[in-house]
PDB file of C-alpha atoms in Angstrom:
ATOM      1  CA  UNK A 274       0.000   0.000   0.000  1.00 52.00           C
ATOM      2  CA  UNK A 275       1.828   3.061  -1.289  1.00 70.00           C
ATOM      3  CA  UNK A 276      -1.060   5.465  -0.750  1.00 91.00           C
ATOM      4  CA  UNK A 277      -2.781   7.648  -3.326  1.00 95.00           C
ATOM      5  CA  UNK A 278      -0.448   9.200  -5.872  1.00 96.00           C
ATOM      6  CA  UNK A 279      -1.142  12.280  -7.941  1.00 97.00           C
ATOM      7  CA  UNK A 280       0.850  13.602 -10.833  1.00 97.00           C
ATOM      8  CA  UNK A 281       2.002  16.252 -11.436  1.00 97.00           C
ATOM      9  CA  UNK A 282       2.352  18.045  -8.092  1.00 95.00           C
ATOM     10  CA  UNK A 283       2.344  21.424  -9.782  1.00 96.00           C
ATOM     11  CA  UNK A 284       1.156  22.592 -13.164  1.00 97.00           C
ATOM     12  CA  UNK A 285       1.415  26.073 -14.620  1.00 98.00           C
ATOM     13  CA  UNK A 286      -0.407  26.590 -17.878  1.00 98.00           C
ATOM     14  CA  UNK A 287      -1.482  29.426 -20.090  1.00 98.00           C
ATOM     15  CA  UNK A 288      -5.124  30.289 -20.367  1.00 97.00           C
ATOM     16  CA  UNK A 289      -6.774  28.332 -23.127  1.00 97.00           C
ATOM     17  CA  UNK A 290      -4.472  25.324 -22.910  1.00 98.00           C
ATOM     18  CA  UNK A 291      -5.608  21.829 -22.010  1.00 98.00           C
ATOM     19  CA  UNK A 292      -4.257  20.040 -18.950  1.00 98.00           C
ATOM     20  CA  UNK A 293      -4.546  16.491 -17.672  1.00 98.00           C
ATOM     21  CA  UNK A 294      -3.968  15.215 -14.165  1.00 98.00           C
ATOM     22  CA  UNK A 295      -3.518  11.644 -13.067  1.00 98.00           C
ATOM     23  CA  UNK A 296      -4.470   9.859  -9.879  1.00 98.00           C
ATOM     24  CA  UNK A 297      -3.385   6.372  -8.834  1.00 97.00           C
ATOM     25  CA  UNK A 298      -5.554   5.157  -5.961  1.00 95.00           C
ATOM     26  CA  UNK A 299      -4.844   2.432  -3.458  1.00 93.00           C
ATOM     27  CA  UNK A 300      -5.176  -0.740  -5.490  1.00 89.00           C
ATOM     28  CA  UNK A 301      -7.954  -2.422  -3.539  1.00 87.00           C
ATOM     29  CA  UNK A 302     -10.106   0.711  -3.283  1.00 90.00           C
ATOM     30  CA  UNK A 303     -13.234   0.618  -5.421  1.00 90.00           C
ATOM     31  CA  UNK A 304     -14.160   4.271  -5.135  1.00 91.00           C
ATOM     32  CA  UNK A 305     -12.233   7.238  -6.426  1.00 94.00           C
ATOM     33  CA  UNK A 306     -13.164  10.865  -5.842  1.00 95.00           C
ATOM     34  CA  UNK A 307     -12.005  14.168  -7.273  1.00 97.00           C
ATOM     35  CA  UNK A 308     -12.241  17.364  -5.262  1.00 96.00           C
ATOM     36  CA  UNK A 309     -11.215  20.936  -5.958  1.00 96.00           C
ATOM     37  CA  UNK A 310      -9.847  23.189  -3.244  1.00 95.00           C
ATOM     38  CA  UNK A 311      -9.354  26.918  -3.614  1.00 93.00           C
ATOM     39  CA  UNK A 312      -7.273  28.970  -1.244  1.00 87.00           C
ATOM     40  CA  UNK A 313      -8.748  29.235   2.230  1.00 84.00           C
ATOM     41  CA  UNK A 314     -11.642  26.928   1.478  1.00 89.00           C
ATOM     42  CA  UNK A 315     -12.523  23.326   2.135  1.00 92.00           C
ATOM     43  CA  UNK A 316     -12.438  20.872  -0.745  1.00 94.00           C
ATOM     44  CA  UNK A 317     -15.505  20.744  -2.997  1.00 94.00           C
ATOM     45  CA  UNK A 318     -16.729  17.549  -4.598  1.00 94.00           C
ATOM     46  CA  UNK A 319     -16.314  17.268  -8.362  1.00 95.00           C
ATOM     47  CA  UNK A 320     -17.003  13.656  -9.328  1.00 95.00           C
ATOM     48  CA  UNK A 321     -16.597  10.075  -8.233  1.00 93.00           C
ATOM     49  CA  UNK A 322     -16.163   6.613  -9.687  1.00 94.00           C
ATOM     50  CA  UNK A 323     -17.101   3.219  -8.453  1.00 92.00           C
ATOM     51  CA  UNK A 324     -14.711   0.929 -10.271  1.00 92.00           C
ATOM     52  CA  UNK A 325     -14.766   2.217 -13.858  1.00 93.00           C
ATOM     53  CA  UNK A 326     -18.239   3.775 -13.713  1.00 93.00           C
ATOM     54  CA  UNK A 327     -18.563   7.510 -13.176  1.00 93.00           C
ATOM     55  CA  UNK A 328     -21.581   7.697 -10.906  1.00 91.00           C
ATOM     56  CA  UNK A 329     -21.956  11.361 -10.123  1.00 90.00           C
ATOM     57  CA  UNK A 330     -20.726  14.721 -11.332  1.00 91.00           C
ATOM     58  CA  UNK A 331     -21.077  18.011  -9.538  1.00 91.00           C
ATOM     59  CA  UNK A 332     -22.498  20.965 -11.395  1.00 88.00           C
ATOM     60  CA  UNK A 333     -19.119  22.528 -10.644  1.00 82.00           C
ATOM     61  CA  UNK A 334     -17.818  20.233 -13.372  1.00 85.00           C
ATOM     62  CA  UNK A 335     -18.462  22.238 -16.510  1.00 88.00           C
ATOM     63  CA  UNK A 336     -18.363  20.841 -20.039  1.00 92.00           C
ATOM     64  CA  UNK A 337     -14.674  21.680 -20.147  1.00 95.00           C
ATOM     65  CA  UNK A 338     -13.954  19.082 -17.480  1.00 96.00           C
ATOM     66  CA  UNK A 339     -13.864  15.363 -18.128  1.00 95.00           C
ATOM     67  CA  UNK A 340     -12.777  12.488 -15.963  1.00 96.00           C
ATOM     68  CA  UNK A 341     -12.127   8.865 -16.727  1.00 96.00           C
ATOM     69  CA  UNK A 342     -11.164   5.750 -14.851  1.00 96.00           C
ATOM     70  CA  UNK A 343     -10.409   3.076 -17.419  1.00 91.00           C
ATOM     71  CA  UNK A 344     -10.439  -0.468 -16.092  1.00 86.00           C
ATOM     72  CA  UNK A 345     -11.232   0.819 -12.640  1.00 85.00           C
ATOM     73  CA  UNK A 346      -7.621   1.579 -11.814  1.00 91.00           C
ATOM     74  CA  UNK A 347      -6.015   5.023 -12.235  1.00 96.00           C
ATOM     75  CA  UNK A 348      -8.079   8.078 -13.114  1.00 97.00           C
ATOM     76  CA  UNK A 349      -7.456  11.163 -15.210  1.00 98.00           C
ATOM     77  CA  UNK A 350      -9.031  14.578 -14.940  1.00 98.00           C
ATOM     78  CA  UNK A 351      -8.779  16.757 -18.030  1.00 97.00           C
ATOM     79  CA  UNK A 352      -9.566  20.439 -18.239  1.00 97.00           C
ATOM     80  CA  UNK A 353      -9.945  21.875 -21.708  1.00 97.00           C
ATOM     81  CA  UNK A 354      -9.512  25.541 -22.604  1.00 97.00           C
ATOM     82  CA  UNK A 355      -8.356  26.428 -19.093  1.00 97.00           C
ATOM     83  CA  UNK A 356      -9.514  29.660 -17.491  1.00 96.00           C
ATOM     84  CA  UNK A 357      -7.990  31.616 -14.633  1.00 96.00           C
ATOM     85  CA  UNK A 358     -10.873  30.518 -12.428  1.00 95.00           C
ATOM     86  CA  UNK A 359      -9.679  26.939 -12.781  1.00 96.00           C
ATOM     87  CA  UNK A 360      -6.625  27.735 -10.665  1.00 97.00           C
ATOM     88  CA  UNK A 361      -6.936  25.547  -7.589  1.00 96.00           C
ATOM     89  CA  UNK A 362      -5.679  22.429  -5.894  1.00 95.00           C
ATOM     90  CA  UNK A 363      -7.173  19.267  -7.372  1.00 97.00           C
ATOM     91  CA  UNK A 364      -7.368  16.474  -4.844  1.00 96.00           C
ATOM     92  CA  UNK A 365      -7.929  12.810  -5.493  1.00 97.00           C
ATOM     93  CA  UNK A 366      -9.088  10.372  -2.833  1.00 95.00           C
ATOM     94  CA  UNK A 367      -9.960   6.714  -2.753  1.00 93.00           C
ATOM     95  CA  UNK A 368     -11.878   4.443  -0.441  1.00 89.00           C
ATOM     96  CA  UNK A 369     -13.275   0.979  -0.126  1.00 84.00           C
ATOM     97  CA  UNK A 370     -16.841   0.615  -1.278  1.00 70.00           C
ATOM     98  CA  UNK A 371     -18.627   2.460   1.488  1.00 68.00           C
ATOM     99  CA  UNK A 372     -16.041   5.026   2.479  1.00 62.00           C
ATOM    100  CA  UNK A 373     -17.322   5.170   6.035  1.00 69.00           C
ATOM    101  CA  UNK A 374     -13.853   4.524   7.333  1.00 72.00           C
ATOM    102  CA  UNK A 375     -12.696   7.673   5.648  1.00 77.00           C
ATOM    103  CA  UNK A 376     -10.836   8.317   2.475  1.00 87.00           C
ATOM    104  CA  UNK A 377      -7.163   8.244   1.685  1.00 92.00           C
ATOM    105  CA  UNK A 378      -6.219  11.468  -0.048  1.00 94.00           C
ATOM    106  CA  UNK A 379      -3.389  12.164  -2.418  1.00 95.00           C
ATOM    107  CA  UNK A 380      -1.147  15.201  -2.072  1.00 94.00           C
ATOM    108  CA  UNK A 381      -2.980  17.032  -4.813  1.00 95.00           C
ATOM    109  CA  UNK A 382      -2.098  18.813  -8.040  1.00 97.00           C
ATOM    110  CA  UNK A 383      -1.739  22.574  -7.786  1.00 96.00           C
ATOM    111  CA  UNK A 384      -2.934  24.176 -11.020  1.00 97.00           C
ATOM    112  CA  UNK A 385      -2.058  27.769 -11.846  1.00 97.00           C
ATOM    113  CA  UNK A 386      -3.554  29.287 -14.973  1.00 98.00           C
ATOM    114  CA  UNK A 387      -1.727  32.414 -16.162  1.00 97.00           C
TER     115      UNK A 387
ATOM    116  CA  UNK B  90     -28.584  19.442   1.554  1.00 66.00           C
ATOM    117  CA  UNK B  91     -26.038  18.849   4.215  1.00 79.00           C
ATOM    118  CA  UNK B  92     -24.014  21.820   5.401  1.00 90.00           C
ATOM    119  CA  UNK B  93     -20.965  21.957   7.623  1.00 95.00           C
ATOM    120  CA  UNK B  94     -19.946  25.102   9.474  1.00 96.00           C
ATOM    121  CA  UNK B  95     -16.657  25.865  11.152  1.00 97.00           C
ATOM    122  CA  UNK B  96     -16.905  29.248  12.817  1.00 96.00           C
ATOM    123  CA  UNK B  97     -13.259  29.604  13.856  1.00 97.00           C
ATOM    124  CA  UNK B  98     -11.063  30.508  10.861  1.00 96.00           C
ATOM    125  CA  UNK B  99      -7.954  30.546  13.057  1.00 97.00           C
ATOM    126  CA  UNK B 100      -6.983  29.242  16.462  1.00 97.00           C
ATOM    127  CA  UNK B 101      -3.744  29.204  18.374  1.00 97.00           C
ATOM    128  CA  UNK B 102      -2.615  27.286  21.407  1.00 97.00           C
ATOM    129  CA  UNK B 103       0.510  27.032  23.500  1.00 98.00           C
ATOM    130  CA  UNK B 104       2.478  23.837  23.102  1.00 97.00           C
ATOM    131  CA  UNK B 105       1.331  21.168  25.594  1.00 97.00           C
ATOM    132  CA  UNK B 106      -1.999  22.909  26.186  1.00 98.00           C
ATOM    133  CA  UNK B 107      -5.462  21.802  25.088  1.00 98.00           C
ATOM    134  CA  UNK B 108      -7.488  23.332  22.285  1.00 98.00           C
ATOM    135  CA  UNK B 109     -11.008  22.694  21.005  1.00 98.00           C
ATOM    136  CA  UNK B 110     -12.104  23.272  17.428  1.00 98.00           C
ATOM    137  CA  UNK B 111     -15.803  23.715  16.736  1.00 98.00           C
ATOM    138  CA  UNK B 112     -17.998  22.272  14.015  1.00 97.00           C
ATOM    139  CA  UNK B 113     -21.725  22.286  13.474  1.00 97.00           C
ATOM    140  CA  UNK B 114     -23.609  20.552  10.718  1.00 95.00           C
ATOM    141  CA  UNK B 115     -27.073  20.178   9.361  1.00 93.00           C
ATOM    142  CA  UNK B 116     -28.660  16.947   8.208  1.00 90.00           C
ATOM    143  CA  UNK B 117     -32.029  15.265   8.168  1.00 88.00           C
ATOM    144  CA  UNK B 118     -30.537  11.783   8.445  1.00 87.00           C
ATOM    145  CA  UNK B 119     -30.471   9.841  11.687  1.00 85.00           C
ATOM    146  CA  UNK B 120     -27.539   7.531  11.023  1.00 86.00           C
ATOM    147  CA  UNK B 121     -24.348   9.015   9.652  1.00 89.00           C
ATOM    148  CA  UNK B 122     -20.656   9.490  10.206  1.00 90.00           C
ATOM    149  CA  UNK B 123     -18.574  12.565  10.845  1.00 93.00           C
ATOM    150  CA  UNK B 124     -14.892  13.098  10.243  1.00 94.00           C
ATOM    151  CA  UNK B 125     -12.126  15.455  11.223  1.00 97.00           C
ATOM    152  CA  UNK B 126      -9.336  15.778   8.690  1.00 96.00           C
ATOM    153  CA  UNK B 127      -5.969  17.467   9.113  1.00 96.00           C
ATOM    154  CA  UNK B 128      -4.190  19.163   6.233  1.00 95.00           C
ATOM    155  CA  UNK B 129      -0.589  20.126   7.080  1.00 92.00           C
ATOM    156  CA  UNK B 130       1.360  22.527   4.901  1.00 85.00           C
ATOM    157  CA  UNK B 131       2.541  19.508   2.890  1.00 70.00           C
ATOM    158  CA  UNK B 132      -1.079  19.390   1.695  1.00 74.00           C
ATOM    159  CA  UNK B 133      -2.034  15.744   2.090  1.00 89.00           C
ATOM    160  CA  UNK B 134      -5.345  15.439   3.899  1.00 92.00           C
ATOM    161  CA  UNK B 135      -5.121  12.976   6.767  1.00 93.00           C
ATOM    162  CA  UNK B 136      -8.026  11.445   8.661  1.00 93.00           C
ATOM    163  CA  UNK B 137      -7.746  12.349  12.339  1.00 95.00           C
ATOM    164  CA  UNK B 138     -10.863  10.831  13.852  1.00 95.00           C
ATOM    165  CA  UNK B 139     -14.335   9.670  12.930  1.00 93.00           C
ATOM    166  CA  UNK B 140     -17.582   9.419  14.860  1.00 94.00           C
ATOM    167  CA  UNK B 141     -20.546   7.186  14.174  1.00 91.00           C
ATOM    168  CA  UNK B 142     -23.777   8.981  14.988  1.00 90.00           C
ATOM    169  CA  UNK B 143     -25.492   5.949  16.471  1.00 88.00           C
ATOM    170  CA  UNK B 144     -22.735   5.542  19.052  1.00 86.00           C
ATOM    171  CA  UNK B 145     -23.238   7.585  22.184  1.00 82.00           C
ATOM    172  CA  UNK B 146     -19.604   7.254  23.191  1.00 90.00           C
ATOM    173  CA  UNK B 147     -17.343  10.004  21.935  1.00 94.00           C
ATOM    174  CA  UNK B 148     -14.529   8.805  19.699  1.00 93.00           C
ATOM    175  CA  UNK B 149     -10.949   9.045  20.937  1.00 94.00           C
ATOM    176  CA  UNK B 150      -7.659   8.574  19.114  1.00 93.00           C
ATOM    177  CA  UNK B 151      -4.672   9.134  21.384  1.00 95.00           C
ATOM    178  CA  UNK B 152      -4.523  12.910  22.036  1.00 97.00           C
ATOM    179  CA  UNK B 153      -7.541  13.600  19.824  1.00 97.00           C
ATOM    180  CA  UNK B 154     -11.097  13.281  21.025  1.00 97.00           C
ATOM    181  CA  UNK B 155     -14.473  14.575  19.974  1.00 97.00           C
ATOM    182  CA  UNK B 156     -17.447  16.017  21.776  1.00 96.00           C
ATOM    183  CA  UNK B 157     -20.397  14.821  19.731  1.00 96.00           C
ATOM    184  CA  UNK B 158     -23.743  16.372  20.579  1.00 95.00           C
ATOM    185  CA  UNK B 159     -26.233  14.797  18.178  1.00 93.00           C
ATOM    186  CA  UNK B 160     -29.262  16.824  19.204  1.00 93.00           C
ATOM    187  CA  UNK B 161     -27.330  20.062  18.859  1.00 94.00           C
ATOM    188  CA  UNK B 162     -25.644  18.819  15.652  1.00 94.00           C
ATOM    189  CA  UNK B 163     -22.298  19.744  17.083  1.00 96.00           C
ATOM    190  CA  UNK B 164     -19.032  17.883  16.550  1.00 96.00           C
ATOM    191  CA  UNK B 165     -16.012  19.525  18.171  1.00 97.00           C
ATOM    192  CA  UNK B 166     -12.447  18.263  18.161  1.00 98.00           C
ATOM    193  CA  UNK B 167     -10.299  18.437  21.265  1.00 98.00           C
ATOM    194  CA  UNK B 168      -6.540  18.194  20.964  1.00 98.00           C
ATOM    195  CA  UNK B 169      -4.751  17.535  24.234  1.00 98.00           C
ATOM    196  CA  UNK B 170      -1.066  18.111  24.923  1.00 97.00           C
ATOM    197  CA  UNK B 171      -0.690  20.076  21.687  1.00 98.00           C
ATOM    198  CA  UNK B 172       2.491  19.462  19.742  1.00 97.00           C
ATOM    199  CA  UNK B 173       4.242  21.487  17.060  1.00 96.00           C
ATOM    200  CA  UNK B 174       3.310  18.820  14.522  1.00 94.00           C
ATOM    201  CA  UNK B 175      -0.361  19.506  15.133  1.00 96.00           C
ATOM    202  CA  UNK B 176      -0.080  22.803  13.268  1.00 96.00           C
ATOM    203  CA  UNK B 177      -2.328  22.467  10.217  1.00 96.00           C
ATOM    204  CA  UNK B 178      -5.700  23.250   8.702  1.00 96.00           C
ATOM    205  CA  UNK B 179      -8.426  21.149  10.285  1.00 98.00           C
ATOM    206  CA  UNK B 180     -11.568  20.315   8.388  1.00 97.00           C
ATOM    207  CA  UNK B 181     -14.781  18.880   9.671  1.00 97.00           C
ATOM    208  CA  UNK B 182     -16.498  16.701   7.057  1.00 94.00           C
ATOM    209  CA  UNK B 183     -19.797  14.937   6.561  1.00 92.00           C
ATOM    210  CA  UNK B 184     -20.150  12.016   4.136  1.00 87.00           C
ATOM    211  CA  UNK B 185     -23.331  11.985   2.106  1.00 83.00           C
ATOM    212  CA  UNK B 186     -25.343   8.817   2.600  1.00 76.00           C
ATOM    213  CA  UNK B 187     -24.937   6.379  -0.259  1.00 74.00           C
ATOM    214  CA  UNK B 188     -22.085   7.856  -2.240  1.00 70.00           C
ATOM    215  CA  UNK B 189     -20.097   9.118   0.731  1.00 76.00           C
ATOM    216  CA  UNK B 190     -19.032  12.267  -1.065  1.00 86.00           C
ATOM    217  CA  UNK B 191     -17.752  14.602   1.593  1.00 90.00           C
ATOM    218  CA  UNK B 192     -19.108  18.013   2.465  1.00 93.00           C
ATOM    219  CA  UNK B 193     -16.340  19.961   4.157  1.00 95.00           C
ATOM    220  CA  UNK B 194     -16.392  22.972   6.401  1.00 95.00           C
ATOM    221  CA  UNK B 195     -14.237  25.966   5.560  1.00 95.00           C
ATOM    222  CA  UNK B 196     -11.533  24.843   7.953  1.00 96.00           C
ATOM    223  CA  UNK B 197      -9.731  26.124  11.022  1.00 97.00           C
ATOM    224  CA  UNK B 198      -6.069  27.017  10.829  1.00 97.00           C
ATOM    225  CA  UNK B 199      -4.370  25.868  14.027  1.00 97.00           C
ATOM    226  CA  UNK B 200      -1.100  27.456  15.109  1.00 97.00           C
ATOM    227  CA  UNK B 201       0.989  25.956  17.882  1.00 97.00           C
ATOM    228  CA  UNK B 202       2.980  28.474  19.902  1.00 97.00           C
ATOM    229  CA  UNK B 203       6.270  27.058  21.232  1.00 95.00           C
TER     230      UNK B 203
END
């Protein structure tokens, strides 16, 4: 168990560019969650997967955002045509099916759109 | 919808003293869980303690304990014998029934004074 890994740790991109983040959850965890955290705020839910199925998306997730979890393993979060408002920390977390024992979070990807 | 409120943006405590962080929440459910998460400057969110609503006994994990008042919908975290390593943002969180997506409070920044 090496924990939840996120890559990259930091990403600086120009407005209008596309970016993709990766999350590798704990291998035996069925559920994978993406959250966004802006400065001074708590994380906000974006989307989650149970195995390879994306079961829920927040309305925070505009059409420019897409997430995948092929084969129920790692997940990617892509943002197209980035805007300055997309600048935030993107956190990934995983859990066993119910999640009532709490999640394991990754260290996050800090996105800065210039 | 569930809401989580942390009314103390910042707290400070002398090393070795005790500090209590407040959290209130709103829910219409009768059975649920509550979490406290710690986010140090290194960013990774770490589960500190969890409480099951149907248990009357307050949860305890070493120096961390909670005061859970179900009727008042209050869930405070007490840190005893504060240590420098306790300095972090602390988030209270409520998992939504079924998908366990977390609703976080806005956090309390805890500073430990040597």
